[in-house]
PDB file of C-alpha atoms in Angstrom:
ATOM      1  CA  MET A   1     108.624 -18.567 142.192  1.00  0.00           C
ATOM      2  CA  PHE A   2     108.070 -21.011 139.303  1.00  0.00           C
ATOM      3  CA  PHE A   3     105.115 -23.377 139.060  1.00  0.00           C
ATOM      4  CA  PRO A   4     105.010 -25.866 136.190  1.00  0.00           C
ATOM      5  CA  LEU A   5     101.925 -25.828 133.987  1.00  0.00           C
ATOM      6  CA  SER A   6     101.671 -29.592 134.082  1.00  0.00           C
ATOM      7  CA  SER A   7     102.455 -32.123 136.736  1.00  0.00           C
ATOM      8  CA  ARG A   8     105.457 -34.377 136.265  1.00  0.00           C
ATOM      9  CA  ALA A   9     103.352 -37.093 137.848  1.00  0.00           C
ATOM     10  CA  GLN A  10     101.203 -37.191 134.709  1.00  0.00           C
ATOM     11  CA  SER A  11     101.157 -40.394 132.773  1.00  0.00           C
ATOM     12  CA  PRO A  12     103.071 -40.012 129.495  1.00  0.00           C
ATOM     13  CA  LEU A  13      99.955 -41.259 127.697  1.00  0.00           C
ATOM     14  CA  SER A  14      97.810 -38.462 129.112  1.00  0.00           C
ATOM     15  CA  ARG A  15      99.671 -35.956 126.934  1.00  0.00           C
ATOM     16  CA  TYR A  16      98.302 -37.498 123.740  1.00  0.00           C
ATOM     17  CA  THR A  17      95.017 -36.592 122.161  1.00  0.00           C
ATOM     18  CA  VAL A  18      92.679 -38.757 120.146  1.00  0.00           C
ATOM     19  CA  SER A  19      90.409 -37.337 117.492  1.00  0.00           C
ATOM     20  CA  ALA A  20      86.665 -37.837 117.574  1.00  0.00           C
ATOM     21  CA  ARG A  21      86.965 -39.505 114.166  1.00  0.00           C
ATOM     22  CA  GLU A  22      89.439 -42.026 115.529  1.00  0.00           C
ATOM     23  CA  LEU A  23      87.089 -42.800 118.405  1.00  0.00           C
ATOM     24  CA  SER A  24      84.255 -43.378 115.921  1.00  0.00           C
ATOM     25  CA  ILE A  25      86.100 -46.209 114.144  1.00  0.00           C
ATOM     26  CA  PRO A  26      84.440 -49.496 115.154  1.00  0.00           C
ATOM     27  CA  SER A  27      86.665 -51.868 117.094  1.00  0.00           C
ATOM     28  CA  LYS A  28      86.107 -54.553 114.457  1.00  0.00           C
ATOM     29  CA  ALA A  29      87.570 -52.241 111.797  1.00  0.00           C
ATOM     30  CA  HIS A  30      90.441 -51.180 114.040  1.00  0.00           C
ATOM     31  CA  GLN A  31      91.335 -54.788 114.855  1.00  0.00           C
ATOM     32  CA  ALA A  32      91.330 -55.744 111.172  1.00  0.00           C
ATOM     33  CA  PHE A  33      93.522 -52.732 110.386  1.00  0.00           C
ATOM     34  CA  ASP A  34      95.992 -53.677 113.130  1.00  0.00           C
ATOM     35  CA  GLN A  35      96.154 -57.267 111.864  1.00  0.00           C
ATOM     36  CA  GLY A  36      96.753 -56.060 108.322  1.00  0.00           C
ATOM     37  CA  THR A  37      99.481 -53.699 109.473  1.00  0.00           C
ATOM     38  CA  ASP A  38     101.188 -56.468 111.440  1.00  0.00           C
ATOM     39  CA  LEU A  39     101.182 -58.726 108.375  1.00  0.00           C
ATOM     40  CA  LEU A  40     102.463 -55.942 106.145  1.00  0.00           C
ATOM     41  CA  LEU A  41     105.343 -55.352 108.572  1.00  0.00           C
ATOM     42  CA  LYS A  42     106.130 -59.065 108.279  1.00  0.00           C
ATOM     43  CA  ASN A  43     106.278 -58.698 104.473  1.00  0.00           C
ATOM     44  CA  ASP A  44     103.027 -60.602 103.962  1.00  0.00           C
ATOM     45  CA  ALA A  45     101.353 -58.127 101.643  1.00  0.00           C
ATOM     46  CA  ALA A  46      98.925 -60.629 100.127  1.00  0.00           C
ATOM     47  CA  ASP A  47      97.402 -61.676 103.445  1.00  0.00           C
ATOM     48  CA  SER A  48      97.414 -58.115 104.768  1.00  0.00           C
ATOM     49  CA  LEU A  49      94.995 -57.113 101.997  1.00  0.00           C
ATOM     50  CA  LEU A  50      92.316 -59.412 103.392  1.00  0.00           C
ATOM     51  CA  HIS A  51      92.436 -57.557 106.710  1.00  0.00           C
ATOM     52  CA  PHE A  52      92.501 -54.100 105.136  1.00  0.00           C
ATOM     53  CA  ARG A  53      89.446 -55.063 103.063  1.00  0.00           C
ATOM     54  CA  ARG A  54      87.696 -56.159 106.262  1.00  0.00           C
ATOM     55  CA  ALA A  55      88.618 -52.848 107.877  1.00  0.00           C
ATOM     56  CA  VAL A  56      87.063 -50.787 105.086  1.00  0.00           C
ATOM     57  CA  ALA A  57      84.036 -53.083 104.958  1.00  0.00           C
ATOM     58  CA  ALA A  58      83.445 -52.343 108.642  1.00  0.00           C
ATOM     59  CA  TYR A  59      84.204 -48.611 108.287  1.00  0.00           C
ATOM     60  CA  ALA A  60      83.959 -47.302 104.742  1.00  0.00           C
ATOM     61  CA  SER A  61      85.729 -44.000 105.532  1.00  0.00           C
ATOM     62  CA  TYR A  62      88.853 -45.680 106.907  1.00  0.00           C
ATOM     63  CA  TYR A  63      91.325 -43.809 104.714  1.00  0.00           C
ATOM     64  CA  GLU A  64      94.330 -45.134 106.622  1.00  0.00           C
ATOM     65  CA  ALA A  65      93.316 -48.661 105.603  1.00  0.00           C
ATOM     66  CA  TYR A  66      93.037 -47.613 101.957  1.00  0.00           C
ATOM     67  CA  TYR A  67      96.531 -46.130 102.165  1.00  0.00           C
ATOM     68  CA  GLU A  68      97.947 -49.361 103.608  1.00  0.00           C
ATOM     69  CA  MET A  69      96.125 -51.297 100.888  1.00  0.00           C
ATOM     70  CA  GLY A  70      97.972 -49.144  98.387  1.00  0.00           C
ATOM     71  CA  VAL A  71     101.281 -50.009 100.028  1.00  0.00           C
ATOM     72  CA  ALA A  72     100.411 -53.711  99.945  1.00  0.00           C
ATOM     73  CA  TYR A  73      99.410 -53.536  96.281  1.00  0.00           C
ATOM     74  CA  LEU A  74     102.701 -51.820  95.425  1.00  0.00           C
ATOM     75  CA  ARG A  75     104.635 -54.574  97.161  1.00  0.00           C
ATOM     76  CA  LEU A  76     102.733 -57.050  95.007  1.00  0.00           C
ATOM     77  CA  SER A  77     103.532 -54.994  91.883  1.00  0.00           C
ATOM     78  CA  ARG A  78      99.843 -54.253  91.354  1.00  0.00           C
ATOM     79  CA  VAL A  79     100.405 -50.620  90.468  1.00  0.00           C
ATOM     80  CA  SER A  80      96.941 -49.805  89.095  1.00  0.00           C
ATOM     81  CA  ASP A  81      95.268 -51.249  92.207  1.00  0.00           C
ATOM     82  CA  ALA A  82      97.696 -49.276  94.381  1.00  0.00           C
ATOM     83  CA  GLU A  83      96.845 -46.081  92.537  1.00  0.00           C
ATOM     84  CA  ILE A  84      93.124 -46.645  93.104  1.00  0.00           C
ATOM     85  CA  ALA A  85      93.644 -47.344  96.820  1.00  0.00           C
ATOM     86  CA  PHE A  86      95.882 -44.296  97.282  1.00  0.00           C
ATOM     87  CA  GLN A  87      93.390 -42.073  95.470  1.00  0.00           C
ATOM     88  CA  LYS A  88      90.559 -43.380  97.675  1.00  0.00           C
ATOM     89  CA  SER A  89      92.652 -42.543 100.750  1.00  0.00           C
ATOM     90  CA  ILE A  90      93.277 -39.037  99.444  1.00  0.00           C
ATOM     91  CA  ASP A  91      89.608 -38.507  98.580  1.00  0.00           C
ATOM     92  CA  LEU A  92      88.293 -39.761 101.929  1.00  0.00           C
ATOM     93  CA  SER A  93      90.776 -37.659 103.892  1.00  0.00           C
ATOM     94  CA  ASP A  94      90.079 -34.462 101.926  1.00  0.00           C
ATOM     95  CA  SER A  95      93.647 -34.594 100.576  1.00  0.00           C
ATOM     96  CA  GLN A  96      95.108 -34.693 104.102  1.00  0.00           C
ATOM     97  CA  TYR A  97      96.463 -38.251 104.063  1.00  0.00           C
TER      98      TYR A  97
END
């Protein structure tokens, strides 16, 4: 007889895990990050930077926001600023991001 290890009645979302670090990010920082990401997806790199700066001001270790800042700077042809943002992301993530 076969018994599944997990119920098919599980919510698809219940299979995902969230890191403790992700849970420690203040909602204000997360909201700013989401707004910046939305603007970047709409090709508004200049305005996205304002939100990414707010995100890192609210949570200084937000390496994902530094990475997205780097992307925004590249789109604006600000290569040296992009390099600084990417390096900050790498440093904060212990070379994982």
